[in-house]
PDB file of C-alpha atoms in Angstrom:
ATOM      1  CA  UNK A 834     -59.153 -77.220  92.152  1.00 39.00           C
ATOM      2  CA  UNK A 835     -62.581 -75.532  91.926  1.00 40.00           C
ATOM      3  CA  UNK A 836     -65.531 -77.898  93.030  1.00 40.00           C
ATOM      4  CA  UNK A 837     -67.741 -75.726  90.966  1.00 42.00           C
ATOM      5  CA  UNK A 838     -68.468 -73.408  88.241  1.00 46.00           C
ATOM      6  CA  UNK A 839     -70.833 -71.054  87.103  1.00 48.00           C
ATOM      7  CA  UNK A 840     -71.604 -71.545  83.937  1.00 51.00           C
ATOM      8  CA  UNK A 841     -75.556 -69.962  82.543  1.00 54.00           C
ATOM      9  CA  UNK A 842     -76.862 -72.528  80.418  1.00 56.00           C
ATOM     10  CA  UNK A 843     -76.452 -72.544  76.890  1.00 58.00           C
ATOM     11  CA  UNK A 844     -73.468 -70.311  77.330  1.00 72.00           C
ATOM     12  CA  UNK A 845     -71.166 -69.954  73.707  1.00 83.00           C
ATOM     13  CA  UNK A 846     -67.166 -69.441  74.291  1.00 84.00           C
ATOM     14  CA  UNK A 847     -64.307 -70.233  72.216  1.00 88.00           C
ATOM     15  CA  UNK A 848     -61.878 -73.332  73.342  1.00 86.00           C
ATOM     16  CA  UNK A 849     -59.236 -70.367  74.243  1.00 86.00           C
ATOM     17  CA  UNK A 850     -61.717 -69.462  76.662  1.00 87.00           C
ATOM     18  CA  UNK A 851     -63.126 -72.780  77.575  1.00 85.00           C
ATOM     19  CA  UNK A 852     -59.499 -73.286  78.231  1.00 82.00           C
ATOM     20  CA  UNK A 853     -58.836 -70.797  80.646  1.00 83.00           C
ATOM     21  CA  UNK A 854     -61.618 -71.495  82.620  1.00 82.00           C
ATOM     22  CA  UNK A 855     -60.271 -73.163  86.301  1.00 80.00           C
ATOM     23  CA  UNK A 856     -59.543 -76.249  86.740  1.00 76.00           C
ATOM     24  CA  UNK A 857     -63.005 -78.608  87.659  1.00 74.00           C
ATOM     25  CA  UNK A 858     -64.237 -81.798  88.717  1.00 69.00           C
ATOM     26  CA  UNK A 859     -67.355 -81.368  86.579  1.00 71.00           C
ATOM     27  CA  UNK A 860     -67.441 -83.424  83.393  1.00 75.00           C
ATOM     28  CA  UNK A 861     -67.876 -80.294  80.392  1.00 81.00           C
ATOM     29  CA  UNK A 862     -67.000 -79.884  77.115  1.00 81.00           C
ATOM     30  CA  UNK A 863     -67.222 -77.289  74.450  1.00 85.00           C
ATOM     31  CA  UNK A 864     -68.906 -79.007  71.564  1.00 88.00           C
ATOM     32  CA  UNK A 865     -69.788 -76.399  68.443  1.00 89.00           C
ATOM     33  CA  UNK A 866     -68.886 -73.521  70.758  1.00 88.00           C
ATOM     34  CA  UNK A 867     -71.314 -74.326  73.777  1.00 87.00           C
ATOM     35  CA  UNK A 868     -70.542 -75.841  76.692  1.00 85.00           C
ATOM     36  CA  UNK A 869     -71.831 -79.055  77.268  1.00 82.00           C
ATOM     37  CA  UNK A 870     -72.484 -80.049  81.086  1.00 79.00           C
ATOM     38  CA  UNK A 871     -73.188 -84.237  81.927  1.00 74.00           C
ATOM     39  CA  UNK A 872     -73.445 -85.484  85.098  1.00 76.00           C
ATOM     40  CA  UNK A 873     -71.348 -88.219  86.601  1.00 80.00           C
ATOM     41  CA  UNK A 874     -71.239 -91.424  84.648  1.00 85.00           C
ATOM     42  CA  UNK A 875     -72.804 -94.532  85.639  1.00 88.00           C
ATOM     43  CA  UNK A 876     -70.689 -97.713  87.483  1.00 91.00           C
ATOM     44  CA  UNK A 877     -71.084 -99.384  84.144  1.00 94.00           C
ATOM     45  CA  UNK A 878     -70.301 -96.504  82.559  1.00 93.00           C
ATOM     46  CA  UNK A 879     -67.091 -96.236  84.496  1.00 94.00           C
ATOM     47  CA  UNK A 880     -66.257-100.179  84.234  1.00 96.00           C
ATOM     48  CA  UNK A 881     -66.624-100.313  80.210  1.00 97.00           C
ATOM     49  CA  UNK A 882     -64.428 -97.195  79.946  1.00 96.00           C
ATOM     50  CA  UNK A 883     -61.393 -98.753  82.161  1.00 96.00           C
ATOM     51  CA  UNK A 884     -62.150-101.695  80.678  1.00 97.00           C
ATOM     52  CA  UNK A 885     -61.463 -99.899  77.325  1.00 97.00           C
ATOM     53  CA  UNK A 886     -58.093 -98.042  78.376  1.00 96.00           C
ATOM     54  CA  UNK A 887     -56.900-101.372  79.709  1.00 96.00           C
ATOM     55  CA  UNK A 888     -57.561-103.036  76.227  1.00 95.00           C
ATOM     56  CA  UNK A 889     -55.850-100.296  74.243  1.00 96.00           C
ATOM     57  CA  UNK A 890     -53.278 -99.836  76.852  1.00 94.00           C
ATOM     58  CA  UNK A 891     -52.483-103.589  76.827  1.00 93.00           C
ATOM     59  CA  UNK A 892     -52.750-104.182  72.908  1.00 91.00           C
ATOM     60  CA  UNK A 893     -50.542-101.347  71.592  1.00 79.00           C
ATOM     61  CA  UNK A 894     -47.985 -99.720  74.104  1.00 69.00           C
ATOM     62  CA  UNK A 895     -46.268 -97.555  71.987  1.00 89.00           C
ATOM     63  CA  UNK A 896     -47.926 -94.055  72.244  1.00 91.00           C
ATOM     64  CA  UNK A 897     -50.216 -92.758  75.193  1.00 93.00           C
ATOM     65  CA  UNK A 898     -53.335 -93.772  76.224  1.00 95.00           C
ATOM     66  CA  UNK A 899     -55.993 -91.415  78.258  1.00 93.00           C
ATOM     67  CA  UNK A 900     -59.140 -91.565  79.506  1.00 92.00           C
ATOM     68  CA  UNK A 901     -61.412 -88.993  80.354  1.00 89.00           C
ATOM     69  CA  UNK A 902     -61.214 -86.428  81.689  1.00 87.00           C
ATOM     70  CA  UNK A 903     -58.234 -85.170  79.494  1.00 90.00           C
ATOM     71  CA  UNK A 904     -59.330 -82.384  76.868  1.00 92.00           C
ATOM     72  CA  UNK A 905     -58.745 -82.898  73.518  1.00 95.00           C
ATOM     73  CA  UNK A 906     -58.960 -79.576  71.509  1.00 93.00           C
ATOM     74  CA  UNK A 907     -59.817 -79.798  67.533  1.00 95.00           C
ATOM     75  CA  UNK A 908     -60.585 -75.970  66.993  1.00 94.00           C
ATOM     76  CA  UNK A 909     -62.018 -73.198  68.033  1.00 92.00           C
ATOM     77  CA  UNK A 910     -65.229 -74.439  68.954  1.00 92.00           C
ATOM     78  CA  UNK A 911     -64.298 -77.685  69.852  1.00 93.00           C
ATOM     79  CA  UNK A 912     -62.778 -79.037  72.917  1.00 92.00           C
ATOM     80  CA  UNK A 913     -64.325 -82.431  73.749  1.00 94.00           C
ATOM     81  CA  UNK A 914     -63.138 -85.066  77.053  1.00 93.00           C
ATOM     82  CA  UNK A 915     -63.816 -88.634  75.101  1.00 96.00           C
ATOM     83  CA  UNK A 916     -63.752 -91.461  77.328  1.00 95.00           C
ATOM     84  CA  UNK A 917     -60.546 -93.209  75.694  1.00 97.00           C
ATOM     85  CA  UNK A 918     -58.373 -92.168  73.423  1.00 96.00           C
ATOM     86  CA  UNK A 919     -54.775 -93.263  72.024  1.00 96.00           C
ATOM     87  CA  UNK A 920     -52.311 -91.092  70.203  1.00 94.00           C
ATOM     88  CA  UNK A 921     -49.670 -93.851  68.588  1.00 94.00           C
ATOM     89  CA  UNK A 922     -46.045 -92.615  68.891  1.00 92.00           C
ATOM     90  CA  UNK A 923     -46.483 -91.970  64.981  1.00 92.00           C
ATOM     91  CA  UNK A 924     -49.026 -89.773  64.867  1.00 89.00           C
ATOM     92  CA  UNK A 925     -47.690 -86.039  64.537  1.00 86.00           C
ATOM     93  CA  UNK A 926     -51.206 -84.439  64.590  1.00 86.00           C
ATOM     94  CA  UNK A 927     -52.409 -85.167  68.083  1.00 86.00           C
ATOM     95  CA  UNK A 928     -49.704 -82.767  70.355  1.00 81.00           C
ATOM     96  CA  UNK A 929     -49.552 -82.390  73.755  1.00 81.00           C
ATOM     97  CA  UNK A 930     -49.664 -78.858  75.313  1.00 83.00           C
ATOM     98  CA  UNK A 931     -47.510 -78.065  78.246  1.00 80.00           C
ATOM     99  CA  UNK A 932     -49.271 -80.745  80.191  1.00 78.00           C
ATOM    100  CA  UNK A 933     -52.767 -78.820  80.037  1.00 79.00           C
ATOM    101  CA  UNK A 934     -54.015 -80.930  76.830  1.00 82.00           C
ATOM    102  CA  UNK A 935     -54.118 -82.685  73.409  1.00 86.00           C
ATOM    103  CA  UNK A 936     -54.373 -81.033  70.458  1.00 91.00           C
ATOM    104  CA  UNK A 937     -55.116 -82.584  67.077  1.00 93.00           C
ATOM    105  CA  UNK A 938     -56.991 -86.013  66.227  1.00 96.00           C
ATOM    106  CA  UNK A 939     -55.926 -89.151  68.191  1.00 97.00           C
ATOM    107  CA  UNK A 940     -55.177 -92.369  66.250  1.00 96.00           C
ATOM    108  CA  UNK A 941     -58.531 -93.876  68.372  1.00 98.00           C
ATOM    109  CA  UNK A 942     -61.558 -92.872  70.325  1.00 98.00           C
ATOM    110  CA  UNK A 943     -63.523 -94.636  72.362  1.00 98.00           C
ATOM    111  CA  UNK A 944     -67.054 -93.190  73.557  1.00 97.00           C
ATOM    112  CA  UNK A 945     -69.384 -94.709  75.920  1.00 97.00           C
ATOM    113  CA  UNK A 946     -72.590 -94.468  75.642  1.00 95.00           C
ATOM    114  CA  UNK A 947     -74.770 -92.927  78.575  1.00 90.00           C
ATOM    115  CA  UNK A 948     -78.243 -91.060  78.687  1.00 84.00           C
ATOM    116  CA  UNK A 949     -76.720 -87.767  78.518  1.00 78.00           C
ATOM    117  CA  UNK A 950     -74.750 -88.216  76.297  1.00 82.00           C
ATOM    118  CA  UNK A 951     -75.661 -90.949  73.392  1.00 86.00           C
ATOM    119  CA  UNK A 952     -77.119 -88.450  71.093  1.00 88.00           C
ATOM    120  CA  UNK A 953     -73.473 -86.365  70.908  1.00 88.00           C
ATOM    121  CA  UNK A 954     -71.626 -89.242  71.082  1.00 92.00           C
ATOM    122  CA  UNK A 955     -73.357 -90.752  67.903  1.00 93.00           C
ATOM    123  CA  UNK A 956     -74.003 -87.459  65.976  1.00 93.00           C
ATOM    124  CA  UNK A 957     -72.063 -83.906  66.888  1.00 94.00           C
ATOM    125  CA  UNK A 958     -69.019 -86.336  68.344  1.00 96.00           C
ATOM    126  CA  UNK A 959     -68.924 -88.921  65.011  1.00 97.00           C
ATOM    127  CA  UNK A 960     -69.394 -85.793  62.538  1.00 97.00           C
ATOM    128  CA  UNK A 961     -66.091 -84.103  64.732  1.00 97.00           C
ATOM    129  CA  UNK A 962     -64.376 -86.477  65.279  1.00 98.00           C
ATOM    130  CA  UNK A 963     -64.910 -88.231  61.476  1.00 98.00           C
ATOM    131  CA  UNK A 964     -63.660 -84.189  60.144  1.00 98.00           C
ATOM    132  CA  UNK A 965     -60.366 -83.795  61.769  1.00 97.00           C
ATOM    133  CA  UNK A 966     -59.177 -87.310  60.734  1.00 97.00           C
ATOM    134  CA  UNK A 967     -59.589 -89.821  63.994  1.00 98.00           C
ATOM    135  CA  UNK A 968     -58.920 -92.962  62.231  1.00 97.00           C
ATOM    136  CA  UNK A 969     -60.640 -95.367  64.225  1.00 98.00           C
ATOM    137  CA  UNK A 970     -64.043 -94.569  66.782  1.00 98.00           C
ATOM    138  CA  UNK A 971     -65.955 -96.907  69.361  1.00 98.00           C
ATOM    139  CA  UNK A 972     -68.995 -96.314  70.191  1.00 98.00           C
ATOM    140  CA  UNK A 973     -69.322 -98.688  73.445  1.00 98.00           C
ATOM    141  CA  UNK A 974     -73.563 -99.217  74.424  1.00 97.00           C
ATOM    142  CA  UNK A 975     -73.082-100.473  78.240  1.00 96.00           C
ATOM    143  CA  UNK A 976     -76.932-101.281  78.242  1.00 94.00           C
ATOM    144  CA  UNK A 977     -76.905-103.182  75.548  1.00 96.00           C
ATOM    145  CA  UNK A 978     -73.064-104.931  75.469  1.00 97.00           C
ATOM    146  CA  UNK A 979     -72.196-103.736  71.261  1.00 98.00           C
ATOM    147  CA  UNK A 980     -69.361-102.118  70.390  1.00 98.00           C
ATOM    148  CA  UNK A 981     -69.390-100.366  66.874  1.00 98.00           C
ATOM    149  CA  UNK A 982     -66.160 -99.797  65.359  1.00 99.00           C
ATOM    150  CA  UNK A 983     -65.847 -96.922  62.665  1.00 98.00           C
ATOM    151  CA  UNK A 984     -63.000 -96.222  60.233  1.00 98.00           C
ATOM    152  CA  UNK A 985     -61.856 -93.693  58.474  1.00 98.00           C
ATOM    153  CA  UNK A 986     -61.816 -94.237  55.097  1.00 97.00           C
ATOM    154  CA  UNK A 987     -61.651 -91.164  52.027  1.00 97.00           C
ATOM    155  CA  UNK A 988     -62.212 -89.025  55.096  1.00 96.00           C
ATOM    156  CA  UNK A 989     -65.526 -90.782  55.758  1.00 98.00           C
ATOM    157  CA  UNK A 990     -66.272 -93.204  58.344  1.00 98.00           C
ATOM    158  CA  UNK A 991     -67.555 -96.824  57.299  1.00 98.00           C
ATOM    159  CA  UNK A 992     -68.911 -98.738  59.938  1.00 98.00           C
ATOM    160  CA  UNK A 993     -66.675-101.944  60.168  1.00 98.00           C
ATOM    161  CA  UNK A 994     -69.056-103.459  62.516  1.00 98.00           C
ATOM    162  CA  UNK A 995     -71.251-104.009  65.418  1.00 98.00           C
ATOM    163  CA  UNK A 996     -69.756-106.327  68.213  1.00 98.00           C
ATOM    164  CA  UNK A 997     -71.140-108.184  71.242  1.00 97.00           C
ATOM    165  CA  UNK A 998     -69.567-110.268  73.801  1.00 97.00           C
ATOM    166  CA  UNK A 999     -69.004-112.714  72.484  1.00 97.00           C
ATOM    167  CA  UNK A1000     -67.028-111.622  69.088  1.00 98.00           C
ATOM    168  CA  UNK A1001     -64.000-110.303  68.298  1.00 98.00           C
ATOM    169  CA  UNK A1002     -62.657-108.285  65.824  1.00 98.00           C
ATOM    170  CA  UNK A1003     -59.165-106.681  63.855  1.00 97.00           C
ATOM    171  CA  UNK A1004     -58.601-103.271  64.287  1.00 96.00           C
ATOM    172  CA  UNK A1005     -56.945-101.856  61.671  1.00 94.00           C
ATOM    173  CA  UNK A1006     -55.874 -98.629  63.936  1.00 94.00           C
ATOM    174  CA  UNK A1007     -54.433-101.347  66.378  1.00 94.00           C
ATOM    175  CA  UNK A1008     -53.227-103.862  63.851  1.00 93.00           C
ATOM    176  CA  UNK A1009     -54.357-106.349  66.307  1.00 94.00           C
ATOM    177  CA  UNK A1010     -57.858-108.462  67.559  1.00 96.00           C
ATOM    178  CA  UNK A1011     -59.889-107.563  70.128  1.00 97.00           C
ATOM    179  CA  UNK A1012     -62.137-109.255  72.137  1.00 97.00           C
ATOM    180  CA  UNK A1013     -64.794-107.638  72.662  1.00 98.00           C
ATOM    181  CA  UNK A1014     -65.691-109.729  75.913  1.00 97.00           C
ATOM    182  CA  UNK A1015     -63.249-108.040  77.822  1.00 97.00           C
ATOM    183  CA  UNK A1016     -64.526-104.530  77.133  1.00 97.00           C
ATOM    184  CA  UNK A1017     -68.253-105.573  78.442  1.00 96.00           C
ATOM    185  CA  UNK A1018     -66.587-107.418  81.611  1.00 90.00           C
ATOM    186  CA  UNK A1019     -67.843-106.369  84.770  1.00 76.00           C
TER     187      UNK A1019
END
């Protein structure tokens, strides 16, 4: 495994490319065709996101469940690593490839929110992830303990809700409740 890249900022490549590159330990992703470089996420960060995969993982075992980093690629400019994500047994358009990566829209993504990366997750992530048909998204704000829950609906997301600690809530994706206190514990 490489422990570093070279990358020049700014740098455009296709997800062919992106997906040759070696194998890394740095959190990237090729978002509109440039490569997109955070650094490592914060302990709460890292606690709401297993937090998250537990959730799903718990509330709906049929299908797989990843967390990041696993790369997910939508086309040819696109190749994102979201946090969480869960592809339901059903769902034919979210493939795995030779062990290397998914392909296609998961039924569910959860992002968490960080410094570096708030303005993607709510913008160039939502208007991505909201095109190729991801039926539910979570947007998870650490700081500030609310979860917003998106659906797809007429191939546009409506915002179901916003959700703190001490709510719940029925995912349609999940055809089950979720308390939301469990995603914010520590």
């Amino acid at each position: 495994m490489v422990d570093h890249i070279q990358i020049a900022p700014r740098t455009r490549m296709t997800s062919a490319e992106f997906l040759a590159l070696p194998e890394s330990n740095l959190p990237m992703e090729l978002l509109n065709g440039e490569i997109i470089m955070v650094p490592a996420p914060s302990i709460s960060h890292q606690l709401v996101t297993g937090n998250a995969f537990l959730i799903l993982h718990t509330l709906k075992p049929d299908g797989v469940v990843m967390f990041a980093p696993t790369d997910v690629y939508f086309d040819d400019e696109n190749t994102v690593q979201p946090d969480v994500l869960w592809c339901s047994a059903q769902n034919t358009h979210c493939i795995r490839v030779e062990d290397h990566y998914w392909q296609g829209a998961p039924d569910l993504i959860v992002e968490v929110l960080s410094p570096g990366t708030g303005r993607q997750d709510k913008n160039a992530k939502f208007n991505l992830y909201q095109k190729y048909g991801v039926r539910e998204y979570w947007i998870a704000d650490p700081v500030h303990k609310v979860l917003e829950v998106w659906q797809l609906q007429d191939g546009r997301y409506t915002r179901q809700g916003a959700y703190g600690p001490e709510d719940t809530f029925e995912s349609a994706v999940l055809g089950k409740s979720v308390d939301v206190s469990k995603i914010f514990t520590a």
